[in-house]
Tab-separated table of C-alpha atoms in Angstrom:
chain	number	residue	atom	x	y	z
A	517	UNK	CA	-38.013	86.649	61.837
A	518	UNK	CA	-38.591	86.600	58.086
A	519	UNK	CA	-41.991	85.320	57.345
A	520	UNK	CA	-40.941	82.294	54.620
A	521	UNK	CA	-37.898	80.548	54.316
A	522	UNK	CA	-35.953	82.269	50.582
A	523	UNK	CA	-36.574	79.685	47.420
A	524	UNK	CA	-32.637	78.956	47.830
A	525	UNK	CA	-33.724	77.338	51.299
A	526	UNK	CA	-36.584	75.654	49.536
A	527	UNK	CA	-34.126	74.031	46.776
A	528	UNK	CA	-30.893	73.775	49.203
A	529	UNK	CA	-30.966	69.651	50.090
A	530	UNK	CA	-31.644	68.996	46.308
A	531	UNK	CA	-29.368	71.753	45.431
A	532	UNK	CA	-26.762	69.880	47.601
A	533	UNK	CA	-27.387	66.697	46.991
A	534	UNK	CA	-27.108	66.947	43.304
A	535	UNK	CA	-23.835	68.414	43.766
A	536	UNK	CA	-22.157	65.769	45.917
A	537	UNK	CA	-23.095	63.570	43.398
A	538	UNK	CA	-20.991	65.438	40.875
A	539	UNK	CA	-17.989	65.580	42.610
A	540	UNK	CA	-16.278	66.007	46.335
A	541	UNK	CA	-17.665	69.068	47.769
A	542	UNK	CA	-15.139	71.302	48.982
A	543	UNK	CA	-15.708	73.729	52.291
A	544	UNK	CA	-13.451	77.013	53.189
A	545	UNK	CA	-10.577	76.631	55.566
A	546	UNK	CA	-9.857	78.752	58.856
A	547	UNK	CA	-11.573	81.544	59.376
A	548	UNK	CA	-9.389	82.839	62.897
A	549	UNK	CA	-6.085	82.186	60.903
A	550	UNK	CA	-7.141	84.806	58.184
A	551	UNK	CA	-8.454	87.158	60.566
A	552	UNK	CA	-5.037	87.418	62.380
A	553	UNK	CA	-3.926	88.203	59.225
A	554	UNK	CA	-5.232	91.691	59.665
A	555	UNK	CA	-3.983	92.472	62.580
A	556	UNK	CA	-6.606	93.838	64.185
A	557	UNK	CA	-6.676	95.803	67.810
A	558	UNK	CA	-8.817	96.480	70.344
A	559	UNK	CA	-10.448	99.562	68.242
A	560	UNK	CA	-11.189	97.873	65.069
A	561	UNK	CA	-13.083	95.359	67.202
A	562	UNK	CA	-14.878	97.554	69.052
A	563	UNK	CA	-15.906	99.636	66.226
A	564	UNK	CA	-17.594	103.010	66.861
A	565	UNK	CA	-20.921	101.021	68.241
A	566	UNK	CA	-19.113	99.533	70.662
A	567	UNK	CA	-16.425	102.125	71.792
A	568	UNK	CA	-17.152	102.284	75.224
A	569	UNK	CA	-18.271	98.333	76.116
A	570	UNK	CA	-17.390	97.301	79.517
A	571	UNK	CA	-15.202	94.634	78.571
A	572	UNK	CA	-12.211	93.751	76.534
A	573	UNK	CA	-13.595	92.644	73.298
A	574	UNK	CA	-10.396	91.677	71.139
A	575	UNK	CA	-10.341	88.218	70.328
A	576	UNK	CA	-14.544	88.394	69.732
A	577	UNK	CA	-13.784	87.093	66.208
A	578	UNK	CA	-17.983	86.650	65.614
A	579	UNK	CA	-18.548	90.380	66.589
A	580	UNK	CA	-16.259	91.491	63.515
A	581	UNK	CA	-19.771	90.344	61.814
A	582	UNK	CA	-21.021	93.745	62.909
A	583	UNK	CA	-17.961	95.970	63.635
A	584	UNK	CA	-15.702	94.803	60.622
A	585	UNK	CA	-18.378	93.376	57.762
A	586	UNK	CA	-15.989	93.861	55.410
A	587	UNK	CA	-13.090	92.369	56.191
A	588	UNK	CA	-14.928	89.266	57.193
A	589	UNK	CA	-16.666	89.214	53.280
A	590	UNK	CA	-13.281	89.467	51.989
A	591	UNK	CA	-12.232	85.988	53.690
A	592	UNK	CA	-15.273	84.338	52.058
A	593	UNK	CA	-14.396	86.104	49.003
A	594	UNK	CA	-10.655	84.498	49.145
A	595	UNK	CA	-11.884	81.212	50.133
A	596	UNK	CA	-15.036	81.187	47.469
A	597	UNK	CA	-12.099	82.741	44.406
A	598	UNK	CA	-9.981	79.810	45.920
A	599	UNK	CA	-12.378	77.036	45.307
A	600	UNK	CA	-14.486	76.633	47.806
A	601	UNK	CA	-17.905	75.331	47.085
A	602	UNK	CA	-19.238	75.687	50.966
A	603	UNK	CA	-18.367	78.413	53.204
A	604	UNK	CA	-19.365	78.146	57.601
A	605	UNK	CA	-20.592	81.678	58.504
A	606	UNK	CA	-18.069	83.346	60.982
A	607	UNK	CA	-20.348	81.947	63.859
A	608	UNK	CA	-18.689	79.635	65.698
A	609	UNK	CA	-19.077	80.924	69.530
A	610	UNK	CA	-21.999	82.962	68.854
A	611	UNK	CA	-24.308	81.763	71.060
A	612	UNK	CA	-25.256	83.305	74.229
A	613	UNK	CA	-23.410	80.859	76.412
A	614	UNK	CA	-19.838	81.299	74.862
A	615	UNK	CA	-20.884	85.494	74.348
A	616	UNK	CA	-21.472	85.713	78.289
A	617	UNK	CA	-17.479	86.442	78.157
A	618	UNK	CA	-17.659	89.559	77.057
A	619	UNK	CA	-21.297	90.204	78.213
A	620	UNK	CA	-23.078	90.073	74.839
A	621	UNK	CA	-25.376	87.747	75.339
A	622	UNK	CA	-28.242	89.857	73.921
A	623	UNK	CA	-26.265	89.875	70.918
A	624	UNK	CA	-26.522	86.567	69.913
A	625	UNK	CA	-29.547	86.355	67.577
A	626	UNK	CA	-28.448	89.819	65.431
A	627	UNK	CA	-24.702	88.172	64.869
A	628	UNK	CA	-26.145	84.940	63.675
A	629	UNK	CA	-28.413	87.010	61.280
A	630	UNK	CA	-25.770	89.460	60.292
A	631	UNK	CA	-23.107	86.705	59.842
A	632	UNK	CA	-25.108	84.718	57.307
A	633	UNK	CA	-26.148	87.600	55.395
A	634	UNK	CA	-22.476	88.449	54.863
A	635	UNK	CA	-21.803	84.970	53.923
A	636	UNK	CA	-25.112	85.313	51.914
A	637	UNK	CA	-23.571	88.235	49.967
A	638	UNK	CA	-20.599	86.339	49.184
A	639	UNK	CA	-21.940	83.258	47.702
A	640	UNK	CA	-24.229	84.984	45.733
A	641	UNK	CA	-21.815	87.335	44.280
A	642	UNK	CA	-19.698	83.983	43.397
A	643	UNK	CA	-22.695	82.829	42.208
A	644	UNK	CA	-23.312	85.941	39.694
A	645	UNK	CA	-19.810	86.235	38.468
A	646	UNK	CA	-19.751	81.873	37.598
A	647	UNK	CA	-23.125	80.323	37.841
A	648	UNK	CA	-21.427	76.552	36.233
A	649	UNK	CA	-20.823	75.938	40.009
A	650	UNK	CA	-23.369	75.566	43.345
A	651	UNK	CA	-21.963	77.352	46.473
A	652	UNK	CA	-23.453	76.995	49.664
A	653	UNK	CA	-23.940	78.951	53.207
A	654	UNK	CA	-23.160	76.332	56.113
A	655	UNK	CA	-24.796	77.926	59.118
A	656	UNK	CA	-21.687	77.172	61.450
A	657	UNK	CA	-22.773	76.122	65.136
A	658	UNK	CA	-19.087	75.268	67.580
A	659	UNK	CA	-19.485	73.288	70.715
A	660	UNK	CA	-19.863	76.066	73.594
A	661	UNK	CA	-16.853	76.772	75.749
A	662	UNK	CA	-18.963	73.917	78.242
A	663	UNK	CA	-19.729	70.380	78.469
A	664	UNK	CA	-22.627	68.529	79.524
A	665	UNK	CA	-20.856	65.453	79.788
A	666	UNK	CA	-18.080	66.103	82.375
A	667	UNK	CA	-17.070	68.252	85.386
A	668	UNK	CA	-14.940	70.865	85.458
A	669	UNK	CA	-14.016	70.332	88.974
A	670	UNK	CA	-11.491	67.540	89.485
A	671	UNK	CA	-13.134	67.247	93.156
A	672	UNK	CA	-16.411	67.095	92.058
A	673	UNK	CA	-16.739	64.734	89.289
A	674	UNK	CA	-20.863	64.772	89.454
A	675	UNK	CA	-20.732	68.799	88.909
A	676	UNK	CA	-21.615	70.153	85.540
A	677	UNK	CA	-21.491	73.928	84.453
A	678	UNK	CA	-24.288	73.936	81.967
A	679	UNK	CA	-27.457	71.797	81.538
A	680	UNK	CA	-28.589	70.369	78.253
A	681	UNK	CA	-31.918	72.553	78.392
A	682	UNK	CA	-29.716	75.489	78.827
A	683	UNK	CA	-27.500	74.206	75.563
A	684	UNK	CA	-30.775	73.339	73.411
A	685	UNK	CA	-32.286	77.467	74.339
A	686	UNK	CA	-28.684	79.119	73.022
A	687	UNK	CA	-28.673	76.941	70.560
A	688	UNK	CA	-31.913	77.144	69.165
A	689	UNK	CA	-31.451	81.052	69.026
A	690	UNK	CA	-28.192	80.676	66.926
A	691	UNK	CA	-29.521	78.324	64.665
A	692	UNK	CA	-33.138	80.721	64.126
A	693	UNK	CA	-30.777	83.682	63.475
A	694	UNK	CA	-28.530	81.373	60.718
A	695	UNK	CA	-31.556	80.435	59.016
A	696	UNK	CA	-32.819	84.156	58.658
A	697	UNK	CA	-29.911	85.352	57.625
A	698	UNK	CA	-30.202	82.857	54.533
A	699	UNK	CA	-28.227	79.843	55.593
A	700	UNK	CA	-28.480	76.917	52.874
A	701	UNK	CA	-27.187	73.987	55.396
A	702	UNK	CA	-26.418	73.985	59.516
A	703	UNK	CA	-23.089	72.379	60.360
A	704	UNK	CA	-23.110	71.394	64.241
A	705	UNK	CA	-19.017	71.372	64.024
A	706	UNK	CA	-16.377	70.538	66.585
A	707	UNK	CA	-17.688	68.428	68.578
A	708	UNK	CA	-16.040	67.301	71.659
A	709	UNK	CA	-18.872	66.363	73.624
A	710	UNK	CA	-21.587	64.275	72.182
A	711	UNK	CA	-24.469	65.464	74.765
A	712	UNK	CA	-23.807	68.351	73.513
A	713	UNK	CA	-23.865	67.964	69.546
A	714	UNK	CA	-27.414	65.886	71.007
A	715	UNK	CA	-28.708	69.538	72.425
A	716	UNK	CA	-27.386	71.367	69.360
A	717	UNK	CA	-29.274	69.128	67.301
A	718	UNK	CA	-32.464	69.213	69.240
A	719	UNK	CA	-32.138	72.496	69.001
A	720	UNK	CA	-31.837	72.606	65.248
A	721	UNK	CA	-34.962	70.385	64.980
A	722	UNK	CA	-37.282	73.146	67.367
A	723	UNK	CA	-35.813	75.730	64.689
A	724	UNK	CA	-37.021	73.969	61.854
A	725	UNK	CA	-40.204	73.258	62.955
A	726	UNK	CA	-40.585	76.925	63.913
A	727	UNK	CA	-39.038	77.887	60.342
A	728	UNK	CA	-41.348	75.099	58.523
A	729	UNK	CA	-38.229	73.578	56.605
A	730	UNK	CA	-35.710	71.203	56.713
A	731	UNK	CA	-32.678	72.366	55.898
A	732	UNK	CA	-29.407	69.955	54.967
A	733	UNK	CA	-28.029	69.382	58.697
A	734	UNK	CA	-23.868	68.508	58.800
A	735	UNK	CA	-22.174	66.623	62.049
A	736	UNK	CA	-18.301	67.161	62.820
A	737	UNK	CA	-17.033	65.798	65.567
A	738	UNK	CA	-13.299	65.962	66.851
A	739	UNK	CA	-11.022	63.748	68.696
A	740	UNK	CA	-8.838	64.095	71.843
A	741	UNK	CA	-5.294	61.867	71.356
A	742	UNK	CA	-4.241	59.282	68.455
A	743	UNK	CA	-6.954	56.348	70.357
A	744	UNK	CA	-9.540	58.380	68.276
A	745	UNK	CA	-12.215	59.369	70.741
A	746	UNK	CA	-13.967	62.283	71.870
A	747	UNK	CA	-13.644	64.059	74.745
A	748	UNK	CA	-16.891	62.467	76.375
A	749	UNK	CA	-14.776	59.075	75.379
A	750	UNK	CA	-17.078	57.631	72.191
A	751	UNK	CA	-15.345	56.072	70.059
A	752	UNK	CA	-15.500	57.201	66.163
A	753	UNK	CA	-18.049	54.539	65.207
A	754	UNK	CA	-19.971	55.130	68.483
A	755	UNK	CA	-20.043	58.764	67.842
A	756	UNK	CA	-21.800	58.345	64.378
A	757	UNK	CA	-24.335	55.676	65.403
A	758	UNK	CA	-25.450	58.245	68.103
A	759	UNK	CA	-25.825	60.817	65.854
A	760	UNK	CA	-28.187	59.061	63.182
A	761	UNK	CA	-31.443	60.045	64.784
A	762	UNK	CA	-30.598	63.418	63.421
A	763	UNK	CA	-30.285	61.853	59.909
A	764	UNK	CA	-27.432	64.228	58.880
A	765	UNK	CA	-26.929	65.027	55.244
A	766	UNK	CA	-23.263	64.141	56.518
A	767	UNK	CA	-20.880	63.033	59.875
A	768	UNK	CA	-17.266	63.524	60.499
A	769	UNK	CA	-14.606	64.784	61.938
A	770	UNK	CA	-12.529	68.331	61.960
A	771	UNK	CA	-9.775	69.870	63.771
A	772	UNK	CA	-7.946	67.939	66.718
A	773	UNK	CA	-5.024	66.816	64.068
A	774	UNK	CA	-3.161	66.938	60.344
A	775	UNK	CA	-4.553	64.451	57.785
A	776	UNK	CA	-2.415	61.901	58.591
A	777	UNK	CA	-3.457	61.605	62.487
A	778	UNK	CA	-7.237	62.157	61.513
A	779	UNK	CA	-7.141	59.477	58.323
A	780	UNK	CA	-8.514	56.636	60.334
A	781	UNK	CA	-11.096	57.713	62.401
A	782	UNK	CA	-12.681	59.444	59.272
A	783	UNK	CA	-12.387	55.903	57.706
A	784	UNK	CA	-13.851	54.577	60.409
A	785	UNK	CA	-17.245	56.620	60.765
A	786	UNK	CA	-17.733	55.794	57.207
A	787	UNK	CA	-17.764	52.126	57.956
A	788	UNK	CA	-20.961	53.354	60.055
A	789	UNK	CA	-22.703	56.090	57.821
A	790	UNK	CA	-25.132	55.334	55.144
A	791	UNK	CA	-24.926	59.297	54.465
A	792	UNK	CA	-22.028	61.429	53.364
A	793	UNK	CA	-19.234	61.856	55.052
A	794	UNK	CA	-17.364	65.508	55.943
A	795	UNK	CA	-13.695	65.503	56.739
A	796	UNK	CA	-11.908	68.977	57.546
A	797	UNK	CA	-8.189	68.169	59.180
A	798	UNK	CA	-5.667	71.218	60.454
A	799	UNK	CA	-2.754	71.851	58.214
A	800	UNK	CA	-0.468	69.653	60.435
A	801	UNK	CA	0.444	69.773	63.729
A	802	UNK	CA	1.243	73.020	65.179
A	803	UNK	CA	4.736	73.733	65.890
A	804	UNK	CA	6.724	75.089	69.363
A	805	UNK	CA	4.984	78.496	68.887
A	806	UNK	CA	1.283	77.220	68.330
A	807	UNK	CA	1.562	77.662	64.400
A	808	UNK	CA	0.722	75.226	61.291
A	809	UNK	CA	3.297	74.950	59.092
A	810	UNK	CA	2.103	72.425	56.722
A	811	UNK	CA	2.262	73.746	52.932
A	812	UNK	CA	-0.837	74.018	50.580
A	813	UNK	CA	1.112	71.254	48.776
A	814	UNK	CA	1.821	68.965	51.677
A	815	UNK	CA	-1.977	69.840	53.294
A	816	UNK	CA	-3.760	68.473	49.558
A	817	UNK	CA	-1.248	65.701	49.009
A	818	UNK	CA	-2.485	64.104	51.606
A	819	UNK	CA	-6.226	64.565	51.343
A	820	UNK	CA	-5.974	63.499	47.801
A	821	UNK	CA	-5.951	60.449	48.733
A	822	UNK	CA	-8.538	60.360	50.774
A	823	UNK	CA	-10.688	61.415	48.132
A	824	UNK	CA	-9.248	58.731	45.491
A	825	UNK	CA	-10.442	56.072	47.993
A	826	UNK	CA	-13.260	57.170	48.485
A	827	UNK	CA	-13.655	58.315	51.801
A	828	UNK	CA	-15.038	61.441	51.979
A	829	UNK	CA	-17.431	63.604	50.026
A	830	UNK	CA	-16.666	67.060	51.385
A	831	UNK	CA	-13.516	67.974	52.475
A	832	UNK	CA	-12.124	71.433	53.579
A	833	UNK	CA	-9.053	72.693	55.972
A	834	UNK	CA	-9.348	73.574	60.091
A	835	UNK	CA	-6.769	75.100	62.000
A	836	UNK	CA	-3.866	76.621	59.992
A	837	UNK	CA	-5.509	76.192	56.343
A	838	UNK	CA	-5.959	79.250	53.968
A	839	UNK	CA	-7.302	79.929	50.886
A	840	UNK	CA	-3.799	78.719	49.196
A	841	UNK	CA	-4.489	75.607	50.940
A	842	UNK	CA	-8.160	75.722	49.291
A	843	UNK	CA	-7.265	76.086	46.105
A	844	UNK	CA	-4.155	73.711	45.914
A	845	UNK	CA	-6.910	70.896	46.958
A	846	UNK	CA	-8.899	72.410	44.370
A	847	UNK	CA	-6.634	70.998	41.675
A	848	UNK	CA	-5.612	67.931	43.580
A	849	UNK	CA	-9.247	66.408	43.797
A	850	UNK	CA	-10.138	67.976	40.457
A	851	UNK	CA	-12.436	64.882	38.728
A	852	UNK	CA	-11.773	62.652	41.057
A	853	UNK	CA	-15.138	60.479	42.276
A	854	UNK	CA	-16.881	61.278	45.478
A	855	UNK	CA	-17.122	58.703	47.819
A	856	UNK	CA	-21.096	56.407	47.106
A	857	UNK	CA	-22.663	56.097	50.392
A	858	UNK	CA	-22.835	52.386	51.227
A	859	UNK	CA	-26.372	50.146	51.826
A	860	UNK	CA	-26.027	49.814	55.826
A	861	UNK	CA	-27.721	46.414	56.665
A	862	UNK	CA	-30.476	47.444	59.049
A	863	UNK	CA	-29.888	46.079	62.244
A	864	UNK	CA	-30.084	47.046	66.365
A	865	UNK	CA	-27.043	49.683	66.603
A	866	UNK	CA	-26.379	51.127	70.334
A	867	UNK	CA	-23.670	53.455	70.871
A	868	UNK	CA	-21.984	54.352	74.145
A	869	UNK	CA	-18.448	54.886	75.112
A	870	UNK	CA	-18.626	51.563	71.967
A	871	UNK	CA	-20.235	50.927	69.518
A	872	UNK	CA	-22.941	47.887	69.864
A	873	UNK	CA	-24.431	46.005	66.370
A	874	UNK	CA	-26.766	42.899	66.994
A	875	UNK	CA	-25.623	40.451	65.509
């Protein structure tokens, strides 16, 4: 572990802050979606280190931040030339519960480090070549292929498959190797369970102490059908409210559907959030064959006006977006006003499957 956090970690909430307040923030899109782009085989993701591992290893997208460095610079490149003002390292199962897969849990810390210092060279390369403009490294931390919250067995509906001890220990050493590698921000993204966003952020919290700084910490949820819950059954509002012991720099939602589906549940968490909100839709709905066919044009049509109304101050693309999609948002929220965190009246707020406010 380094011995201080860098002075961009020092500066990164004011750095961040300041920027929201300029305009809405805009992350990358998908990072899977321009890695099948390359095509890649069972070689390329082994590499030469890891010719001979016991397992099949294709599909290991966060190992490419060892075998294939390059090619996963080059997407942060695209989305950074394309707009982008925050980029989510290439992280999102690398933790040692999701790595177990292909045995490679031991891995876990070194492809957290390794992934945000390729991010890290990215950014500050943008940086270099146009310094008018902030860009950011969003440590990116996905929900685990488990959940605390349910079984897995239909026959055993008090069995779970992970506890939230073991959740808070993986994710504590993904979120230590993010901040070494030079993270600016965490983004706990994904979310499907909220016990275990609650671990991930507990987790983040033991890191920080350890690391003696706070970094900016970002919440995205996602939602199971058009009623608007997660899959632990929370409603949007009741999702945020449980999250504000964290005291995010900002709560949302990501993936699950196209703008249109996701519009009002992203409205309605920032009815509840007296801190920014993040909103990161897929472009559409996918199609017969699994695939997003929503246009750059279509995909920022309908985010602008989410922006014009206010309802989000950082917006990017999930499933299906690519840096055209990045960039044709780039001109379609161009000046337009971020969203001004309301004054929430301080009162009793509960949250369980619903929301509670006293009245």
């Amino acid at each position: 572990m380094n011995a201080a956090p860098s002075e961009l970690q020092r500066t990164a909430h004011d750095r961040l802050e300041a920027a929201c307040r300029d305009a809405v923030l805009l992350l990358d899109g998908a990072m899977g979606t321009m890695i099948q782009r390359h095509g890649l085989g069972e070689a390329e993701y082994r590499g030469e280190r890891f010719a001979d591992w016991s397992t099949d290893l294709k599909g290991n997208n966060d190992l490419l931040v060892l075998t294939q460095p390059a090619i996963i610079e080059g997407i942060h490149k695209a989305y950074l030339d394309a707009g982008s003002d925050i980029v989510e390292t290439n992280t999102f199962n690398a933790q040692s519960i999701s790595m177990a897969d292909y045995a490679m849990e031991a891995l876990s810390h070194e492809i957290n480090v390794e992934a945000a210092k390729v991010a890290r060279r990215a950014v500050d390369a943008s940086m270099a070549a146009d310094p008018t403009r902030q860009r950011f490294v969003a440590g990116a931390i996905g929900p685990t292929n488990r959940t605390a919250s349910i079984s897995p067995d239909v026959d055993n509906p008090g069995y779970r498959n992970t506890t939230f001890e073991a959740l808070r220990t993986a994710y504590k050493e993904q979120a230590l190797g993010l901040i070494e590698g030079g993270c600016d921000c965490l983004l706990i993204e994904t979310i499907f369970d909220t016990l275990n966003a609650k671990a991930a952020g507990a987790a983040v919290l033991d890191a920080y102490e350890q690391w003696g700084i706070e970094l900016p910490l970002l919440i995205s949820g996602t939602i199971t059908d058009l009623s608007g819950r997660n899959l632990s059954g929370q409603t949007p509002e009741a999702f945020a409210i449980s999250m504000q012991h964290l005291k995010p720099f900002a709560i949302g939602l990501n993936c699950a559907f196209g703008a249109e589906q996701l519009r009002g549940p992203v409205a309605d968490i920032g009815r509840m959030a007296s801190c920014r909100v993040i909103a990161y839709p897929n472009a559409g709905l996918p199609n017969e064959l699994g695939e997003y066919d929503e246009t750059p044009e279509e995909f920022s049509g309908k985010l602008r006006s989410w922006a014009s109304e206010g309802l989000v101050n950082i917006m990017g693309g999930c499933c299906g977006s690519t840096p055209e999609h990045v960039a044709a948002l780039r001109a379609a929220v161009q000046g337009v006003t971020p969203r001004v965190p309301p004054h929430i009246e301080p009162r009793l707020r509960l949250s369980g499957l619903e929301p509670f406010v006293a009245a």
